[in-house]
Structures are given as C-alpha cells and as structure tokens.
Coordinates of C-alpha atoms and ligand atoms in Angstrom, one line a residue:
M1 CA 22.3 12.2 -27.7
A2 CA 24.2 11.8 -24.4
H3 CA 25.5 8.5 -23.4
Q4 CA 24.4 7.0 -20.1
Y5 CA 26.9 5.2 -17.8
I6 CA 25.2 2.6 -15.4
Y7 CA 26.7 1.5 -12.2
R8 CA 25.2 -1.4 -10.0
A9 CA 25.7 -2.7 -6.5
Q10 CA 24.0 -5.1 -4.2
L11 CA 22.8 -3.1 -1.2
M12 CA 19.9 -2.5 1.3
G13 CA 18.6 -5.9 0.2
T14 CA 18.2 -4.9 -3.4
T15 CA 20.1 -4.1 -6.7
V16 CA 21.0 -0.3 -6.5
I17 CA 21.5 1.3 -10.0
L18 CA 23.1 4.6 -10.6
T19 CA 22.7 6.2 -13.8
L20 CA 25.2 9.1 -14.8
F21 CA 25.9 11.0 -18.0
E22 CA 29.6 10.7 -17.6
S23 CA 32.0 7.9 -16.9
N24 CA 32.8 8.6 -13.2
R25 CA 33.6 5.7 -11.2
S26 CA 34.6 7.9 -8.0
V27 CA 31.1 9.4 -7.9
A28 CA 29.7 5.9 -8.0
T29 CA 32.0 4.8 -5.2
A30 CA 31.0 7.8 -3.1
V31 CA 27.3 7.0 -3.8
F32 CA 27.6 3.2 -2.8
S33 CA 29.7 3.9 0.2
S34 CA 27.2 6.4 1.7
L35 CA 24.5 3.6 1.2
T36 CA 26.8 1.0 2.8
K37 CA 27.3 3.2 5.7
L38 CA 23.5 3.9 6.1
E39 CA 22.7 0.1 5.8
S40 CA 25.2 -0.7 8.6
L41 CA 23.3 1.8 10.8
L42 CA 19.7 0.8 9.9
T43 CA 19.6 -2.9 9.1
V44 CA 17.5 -5.2 11.2
N45 CA 18.7 -8.2 9.2
G46 CA 22.4 -8.1 9.7
L47 CA 24.7 -8.7 12.7
N48 CA 24.5 -5.4 14.3
S49 CA 23.4 -1.8 13.6
E50 CA 22.3 1.1 15.7
V51 CA 18.6 0.0 15.2
M52 CA 19.4 -3.5 16.4
A53 CA 21.1 -2.0 19.5
I54 CA 18.0 0.0 20.1
N55 CA 15.8 -3.2 19.7
Q56 CA 18.1 -5.2 21.9
A57 CA 17.8 -2.7 24.7
A58 CA 13.9 -2.6 24.5
G59 CA 12.5 -2.4 28.1
L60 CA 16.1 -2.0 29.5
H61 CA 17.7 1.3 28.7
P62 CA 18.0 4.2 25.9
V63 CA 20.6 3.9 23.3
T64 CA 22.7 6.7 21.8
V65 CA 22.5 7.0 18.1
S66 CA 24.0 9.0 15.4
P67 CA 22.2 12.2 14.2
L68 CA 21.5 10.5 10.7
V69 CA 19.6 7.7 12.6
F70 CA 17.9 9.9 15.2
E71 CA 16.6 12.2 12.3
L72 CA 15.1 9.3 10.6
I73 CA 13.5 7.7 13.8
N74 CA 12.1 11.3 14.8
Y75 CA 10.5 11.6 11.3
A76 CA 9.1 8.1 11.5
K77 CA 7.6 8.6 14.8
Q78 CA 5.8 11.8 13.7
A79 CA 4.5 10.0 10.7
S80 CA 3.3 7.2 12.9
L81 CA 1.3 9.5 15.0
L82 CA -0.4 11.3 12.1
P83 CA -4.2 10.9 12.1
R84 CA -5.4 7.9 10.0
S85 CA -1.7 6.8 9.3
V86 CA -1.2 3.1 9.1
F87 CA 2.6 3.8 9.1
N88 CA 4.0 2.4 12.4
L89 CA 7.7 2.6 13.1
A90 CA 7.2 0.1 16.0
I91 CA 5.7 -2.7 13.7
G92 CA 9.0 -4.8 14.1
P93 CA 7.4 -7.6 16.3
L94 CA 4.7 -8.3 13.6
V95 CA 7.1 -8.2 10.7
K96 CA 9.2 -10.8 12.7
L97 CA 6.3 -12.9 13.6
W98 CA 5.0 -13.2 10.1
R99 CA 8.4 -13.3 8.3
I100 CA 6.8 -12.5 5.0
G101 CA 9.3 -12.8 2.2
F102 CA 11.7 -14.8 4.4
K103 CA 12.2 -18.4 5.3
G104 CA 9.6 -19.6 7.6
Q105 CA 6.9 -17.2 6.6
T106 CA 3.5 -18.3 8.1
V107 CA 0.2 -17.3 9.2
P108 CA 0.7 -16.9 12.9
K109 CA -1.7 -17.9 15.8
D110 CA -4.1 -15.0 16.4
T111 CA -3.0 -15.1 20.1
K112 CA 0.5 -14.4 19.0
I113 CA -0.7 -11.4 16.8
Q114 CA -2.5 -10.0 19.8
E115 CA 0.6 -10.3 22.0
C116 CA 2.5 -8.3 19.3
L117 CA -0.2 -5.6 19.1
R118 CA 0.4 -4.8 22.8
I119 CA 4.1 -3.6 22.1
T120 CA 3.5 -1.9 18.8
D121 CA 2.3 1.5 20.1
P122 CA 4.5 4.4 18.7
N123 CA 4.0 6.2 21.8
F124 CA 6.3 3.6 23.6
V125 CA 9.2 5.0 21.5
E126 CA 10.8 7.6 23.6
L127 CA 13.1 10.1 21.9
N128 CA 15.5 12.6 23.6
P129 CA 16.9 15.0 21.2
E130 CA 19.3 16.6 23.7
M131 CA 21.0 13.3 24.3
S132 CA 20.3 11.8 20.8
T133 CA 18.9 8.7 22.5
V134 CA 16.1 6.4 21.6
Y135 CA 14.3 4.1 24.1
L136 CA 11.7 1.6 23.5
K137 CA 9.8 1.3 26.7
K138 CA 8.5 -2.3 26.6
K139 CA 10.4 -5.4 26.5
N140 CA 10.4 -7.2 22.8
M141 CA 9.5 -4.0 21.2
A142 CA 11.3 -3.5 17.8
L143 CA 11.7 -0.7 15.3
D144 CA 11.4 -1.6 11.7
L145 CA 12.3 1.2 9.3
G146 CA 12.0 -1.1 6.1
A147 CA 9.1 1.1 4.8
I148 CA 11.2 4.2 4.6
A149 CA 14.8 3.4 4.7
K150 CA 15.2 3.4 0.9
G151 CA 13.5 6.8 0.5
Y152 CA 15.9 8.3 3.1
A153 CA 18.9 6.7 1.4
A154 CA 17.9 8.1 -2.0
D155 CA 17.7 11.6 -0.5
I156 CA 21.1 11.0 1.0
V157 CA 22.4 10.0 -2.3
N158 CA 20.9 13.3 -3.8
V159 CA 23.2 15.1 -1.4
V160 CA 26.3 13.1 -2.2
L161 CA 25.6 13.8 -5.9
D162 CA 25.3 17.6 -5.2
E163 CA 28.6 17.6 -3.1
N164 CA 30.2 15.9 -6.3
G165 CA 28.9 18.5 -8.6
V166 CA 26.5 16.0 -10.3
S167 CA 23.2 17.7 -11.2
D168 CA 21.6 15.2 -13.4
A169 CA 21.5 11.4 -12.5
M170 CA 19.1 8.7 -11.5
I171 CA 19.2 6.5 -8.4
D172 CA 17.0 3.4 -8.5
L173 CA 17.0 1.4 -5.2
G174 CA 14.8 -1.6 -6.3
G175 CA 12.0 0.5 -7.7
N176 CA 12.3 3.4 -5.3
V177 CA 13.6 6.0 -7.8
L178 CA 15.1 9.5 -7.5
A179 CA 15.2 11.1 -11.0
K180 CA 17.5 14.0 -10.3
G181 CA 17.6 16.8 -12.8
Q182 CA 17.0 16.0 -16.3
S183 CA 17.7 13.0 -18.6
F184 CA 19.8 13.9 -21.7
T185 CA 19.2 10.4 -23.4
N186 CA 15.6 11.3 -24.1
E187 CA 14.5 13.9 -26.5
D188 CA 12.1 15.6 -24.1
N189 CA 14.9 15.7 -21.4
C190 CA 12.4 14.0 -19.0
W191 CA 13.2 10.8 -17.2
H192 CA 11.1 8.0 -18.2
V193 CA 10.3 5.8 -15.1
G194 CA 8.3 2.6 -15.6
L195 CA 5.3 1.8 -13.7
Q196 CA 5.5 -1.9 -12.9
K197 CA 2.7 -4.2 -13.7
P198 CA 1.6 -6.0 -10.6
F199 CA 2.4 -9.7 -10.3
A200 CA 4.2 -9.6 -13.7
E201 CA 7.9 -10.1 -14.4
R202 CA 10.0 -7.2 -13.1
G203 CA 10.3 -4.8 -16.0
E204 CA 6.8 -5.6 -17.4
L205 CA 5.3 -2.2 -17.4
L206 CA 1.8 -0.6 -17.3
G207 CA 3.2 2.6 -18.4
M208 CA 5.8 5.2 -18.5
I209 CA 5.8 8.2 -16.2
K210 CA 7.9 11.2 -17.5
I211 CA 9.3 13.3 -14.7
V212 CA 12.0 15.9 -14.2
N213 CA 13.8 16.2 -10.9
K214 CA 11.3 14.2 -8.8
S215 CA 11.2 11.0 -6.7
I216 CA 8.8 8.1 -7.5
V217 CA 8.2 5.5 -4.9
T218 CA 5.9 2.6 -5.1
S219 CA 4.3 0.4 -2.4
G220 CA 2.8 -2.7 -3.8
I221 CA 1.1 -5.9 -2.5
Y222 CA 3.0 -7.9 -5.2
E223 CA 6.4 -7.0 -3.9
R224 CA 6.6 -9.5 -1.1
F225 CA 3.8 -12.1 -0.3
F226 CA 2.9 -15.6 0.0
M227 CA -0.3 -17.7 -0.6
H228 CA -2.0 -19.7 2.0
R229 CA -5.2 -21.6 1.4
G230 CA -6.0 -19.5 -1.6
K231 CA -5.5 -16.3 0.3
R232 CA -2.6 -13.8 -0.4
Y233 CA -0.7 -12.4 2.5
H234 CA 1.6 -9.4 1.7
H235 CA 4.0 -7.4 3.6
I236 CA 2.3 -4.2 4.5
F237 CA 0.4 -4.8 7.8
D238 CA -2.5 -2.9 9.4
P239 CA -1.1 -1.9 12.8
R240 CA -4.7 -2.0 14.1
T241 CA -5.3 -5.6 13.3
G242 CA -1.9 -7.2 12.9
Y243 CA -2.9 -8.6 9.5
P244 CA -1.8 -7.6 6.1
L245 CA -4.0 -4.6 4.9
D246 CA -6.9 -5.6 2.5
N247 CA -8.3 -3.1 0.2
D248 CA -9.0 -2.4 -3.5
L249 CA -5.4 -1.5 -4.5
E250 CA -2.5 -3.5 -5.9
S251 CA 0.0 -0.6 -5.8
V252 CA 0.4 3.1 -4.9
S253 CA 3.2 5.2 -6.5
I254 CA 3.9 8.6 -4.9
I255 CA 5.7 11.3 -7.0
S256 CA 7.2 14.0 -4.7
E257 CA 10.2 16.2 -4.3
A258 CA 11.9 14.2 -1.5
S259 CA 12.1 10.4 -1.7
L260 CA 11.6 10.0 2.1
T261 CA 8.2 11.8 1.8
G262 CA 7.2 9.5 -1.2
D263 CA 8.3 6.4 0.8
V264 CA 6.3 7.2 3.8
Y265 CA 3.2 8.3 1.9
S266 CA 3.2 5.3 -0.5
T267 CA 2.6 3.3 2.7
I268 CA 0.2 5.7 4.3
I269 CA -1.8 6.2 1.2
Y270 CA -1.8 2.5 0.3
G271 CA -3.3 1.9 3.9
L272 CA -6.0 4.5 3.2
G273 CA -7.3 2.6 0.1
L274 CA -8.5 4.4 -3.2
M275 CA -11.2 6.7 -2.2
Q276 CA -9.9 7.8 1.2
G277 CA -6.4 8.1 -0.4
L278 CA -7.6 10.3 -3.0
E279 CA -9.6 12.4 -0.6
Y280 CA -6.6 12.7 1.5
L281 CA -4.4 13.7 -1.4
S282 CA -6.8 16.4 -2.4
H283 CA -5.5 18.4 0.6
Q284 CA -1.8 17.7 -0.1
Q285 CA -0.6 19.9 -2.9
M286 CA 2.9 18.5 -3.0
L287 CA 2.2 14.9 -3.6
I288 CA 0.9 13.2 -6.7
A289 CA -0.1 9.5 -6.6
L290 CA -0.8 6.8 -9.2
F291 CA -3.0 4.1 -7.9
V292 CA -3.4 0.6 -9.5
T293 CA -6.4 -1.2 -8.6
K294 CA -7.4 -4.7 -8.5
D295 CA -10.0 -4.0 -11.1
K296 CA -7.3 -3.0 -13.6
R297 CA -7.5 0.8 -13.4
I298 CA -4.8 3.3 -13.3
I299 CA -5.9 6.3 -11.4
C300 CA -4.0 9.6 -11.0
S301 CA -4.8 11.7 -7.9
D302 CA -4.7 14.9 -10.1
K303 CA -5.2 16.0 -13.5
L304 CA -2.3 14.5 -15.4
H305 CA 0.0 17.4 -15.2
F306 CA 3.0 15.3 -15.7
D307 CA 3.1 12.9 -18.6
F308 CA 1.9 9.3 -18.4
V309 CA 2.0 7.0 -21.3
K310 CA -0.1 3.8 -20.9
L311 CA 1.5 0.8 -22.2
D312 CA -1.1 -2.1 -21.2
A313 CA -4.3 -2.2 -23.1
A314 CA -6.0 -4.3 -20.3
Y315 CA -5.9 -1.3 -17.9
S316 CA -7.8 1.9 -18.3
L317 CA -6.4 5.4 -17.2
W318 CA -8.4 7.7 -15.0
Y319 CA -7.9 10.9 -12.9
F320 CA -9.4 12.2 -9.8
D321 CA -11.5 15.5 -10.4
K322 CA -10.9 17.5 -7.3
Q323 CA -13.8 19.8 -7.8
L324 CA -16.3 17.1 -8.7
K325 CA -14.8 14.7 -6.3
Q326 CA -15.1 11.9 -8.8
I327 CA -12.9 9.6 -10.9
T328 CA -13.0 10.4 -14.7
L329 CA -11.9 8.4 -17.6
V330 CA -8.9 9.5 -19.6
H331 CA -8.8 6.6 -22.1
Ligands
AMP1 P1 7.1 -0.3 1.6 O1 7.4 -1.4 0.6 O2 8.0 0.9 1.5 O3 5.6 -0.1 1.7 O4 7.5 -1.1 3.0 C1 7.1 -2.3 3.3 C2 8.0 -2.7 4.6 O5 7.7 -2.0 5.7 C3 7.7 -4.1 5.0 O6 8.4 -5.0 4.4 C4 8.0 -4.1 6.6 O7 9.4 -4.3 6.8 C5 7.5 -2.6 6.9 N1 6.1 -2.5 7.3 C6 5.0 -3.3 7.0 N2 3.9 -2.9 7.5 C7 4.2 -1.6 8.0 C8 3.5 -0.6 8.7 N3 2.3 -0.6 8.9 N4 4.1 0.6 9.1 C9 5.4 0.6 8.9 N5 6.3 -0.3 8.2 C10 5.6 -1.4 7.8
MG2 MG1 7.3 3.0 1.7

C-alpha cells in the first residue's frame, strides 16, 4: 500500500491540504505559490488585488487585469446571465452589507438591501476582451468571486501538478476537492471523499463518495451563517430579493470534471432547490449532484453510477429516476 505525503498551508481563507504519493516539497511549494499568486489577484478582503482595483474604480473607469483574472470574470459573467441562475458575480454590495461570517454580521434595513439591488445587475459589468479591461458601470458596485475562486484555484493546481509530472494527487481547499487520478492508499484505487454532515463538527460525515479523477464541490447553508430571533441567515444570497436563499436543502455537492464548473453549479443548483435542481440536472450529462435535504435525505441526481457509502443511519439514500421523474429510495 502506497504512503501518502500531506502538505498544508493557510491560503484563500481556508486550510489547503495537498496529498501526494511521494515526498516532494518542491511540488508542494509550486502548488502553494500558484495559490498565493491567485489569492493576491482575486481577494476582496486583503489590502489590494486586481478585483479590488476594479471595485474601487466602479462608476469611474475600466481597469486592465491579467488574463487569469479576465478569464474568470468573463466565465462568471456568463454564469450570471444563464437562465434561472442565482449566481451573480456583482453580488459584492450585498455580501458587504450583511457581513455574514464576519465581525458585524447583521440583518440590514430593507431599504439598504433595496439600494444594493439597484447596483447588482451583472449587465452593468462591462468586459473588453481586446483590452483585457473590466468596468463596473455604477458607483459602489463590487464584484465578489467568493463562490467560484476555490474551484478556479483547484483547476489551476491541476495544471501545476501536470507541469510537474504528478498524475495522482488530491487538493482540498476547505471542502472544495479535486481528486486527481487515482488514490493508491485505497484497495479500490478510488479516492474516498467525505460528505460533510450539515451543522456537525467538521469531519463528521454522512457518507463517503468514491471517485477517480473528479472534482467534488459543496455549497452548504451550514458553512457560514448566524442566528437572529430564531431564524438562520446563511451566506448564499438570492440576487432577486437580497436575502439569503430559503429552500428545502442544507447542501448540494457537485461531482464534475473541472472544479470551476462544480463550484459555480453548486451555487446555481442550490439556488434552484431540490426538484427544480434535479430537473435542471437531468439535461446536464456532465454533472452529478448529491443533495442533502432538511428532512434528512441524501438524494443523488442520477443512478448511483459512482460509489456512495452511507455512514449516518439517521439519513436515507435516494436517487432521481430521470425516466419516471421521481425520487426513488435506495436504502
Ligand atoms: P459557495 O460556498 O461556493 O456557494 O459560495 C458562497 C460565497 O459566494 C459567499 O460567501 C459570497 O461571497 C458569495 N455569494 C453569495 N451569494 C452569491 C450569489 N448569489 N452569487 C454569487 N456569489 C454569491
Ligand atoms: Mg460555489
């Protein structure tokens, strides 16, 4: 059985864990420095970054950005304009107003929320591919790429690993996992990725997903939230109302090839809720989702053609039958 070598770093607001099958500090350094560079371009919490420069120039002038940043913003704008998408790259003013997960988190006055909604239209984000510029057309607009930055980062790590001749490894950015190639520490050569139990200690699992060469990304309402007068306010906003989304789900995990795809769709599918999300996925061959509902069901969007081992007896396991358009109990 192969030995695993684990490298950790505190980056992108989370603990990043790299798993290799050889001791190779220089690969770990290359991976972590690519993430440090990306974070310095994208952050909206640090001192300065290209995204902060765009935000500071809102309503004033376009800002030239590096190709990496332009590519991500372009992707994010397209994802924001998809029909029925709750993903919105211009959600920044709402994130800053609510401050969920940060000091000063609060239920804002409704008038303030309505003010924000006037400047969160993705069509106000103007992109010029020839000049590689981004312009936010209204004052006080702000991009927030928090919903996709880690997915993009995992895909960049994938490239860095390829460049270093590493074909089998895992990168975990705080639950945003890219399981590259195979795992040689498991007899089945699959990576075993835990499905986090909502609102439980980190590492307490509902089950184990077995995958080979795939990304798995989760959006959950338990990740960042606060309670106010008995009501939970979590960190994924409905861009139509300016309030946190409210539906039957506690989390959605997307299994996909690229991690950026998984990251954006975990937010979009969460926003659709269970039944609309399942219907949406029945037209998307490349995406598989695992839903965790408030009524303690784990529901797979397709026949379980990957292995899932349920570990929590309080939850039941279901799958969506695309032909019958109904949810069917597995056990
Ligand atoms: P995720 O955990 O990937 O679903 O991303 C959640 C983060 O995305 C939040 O902490 C916000 O920074 C940001 N966000 C919240 N609501 C939205 C939204 N509707 N569209 C895009 N980003 C959002
Ligand atoms: Mg996401």
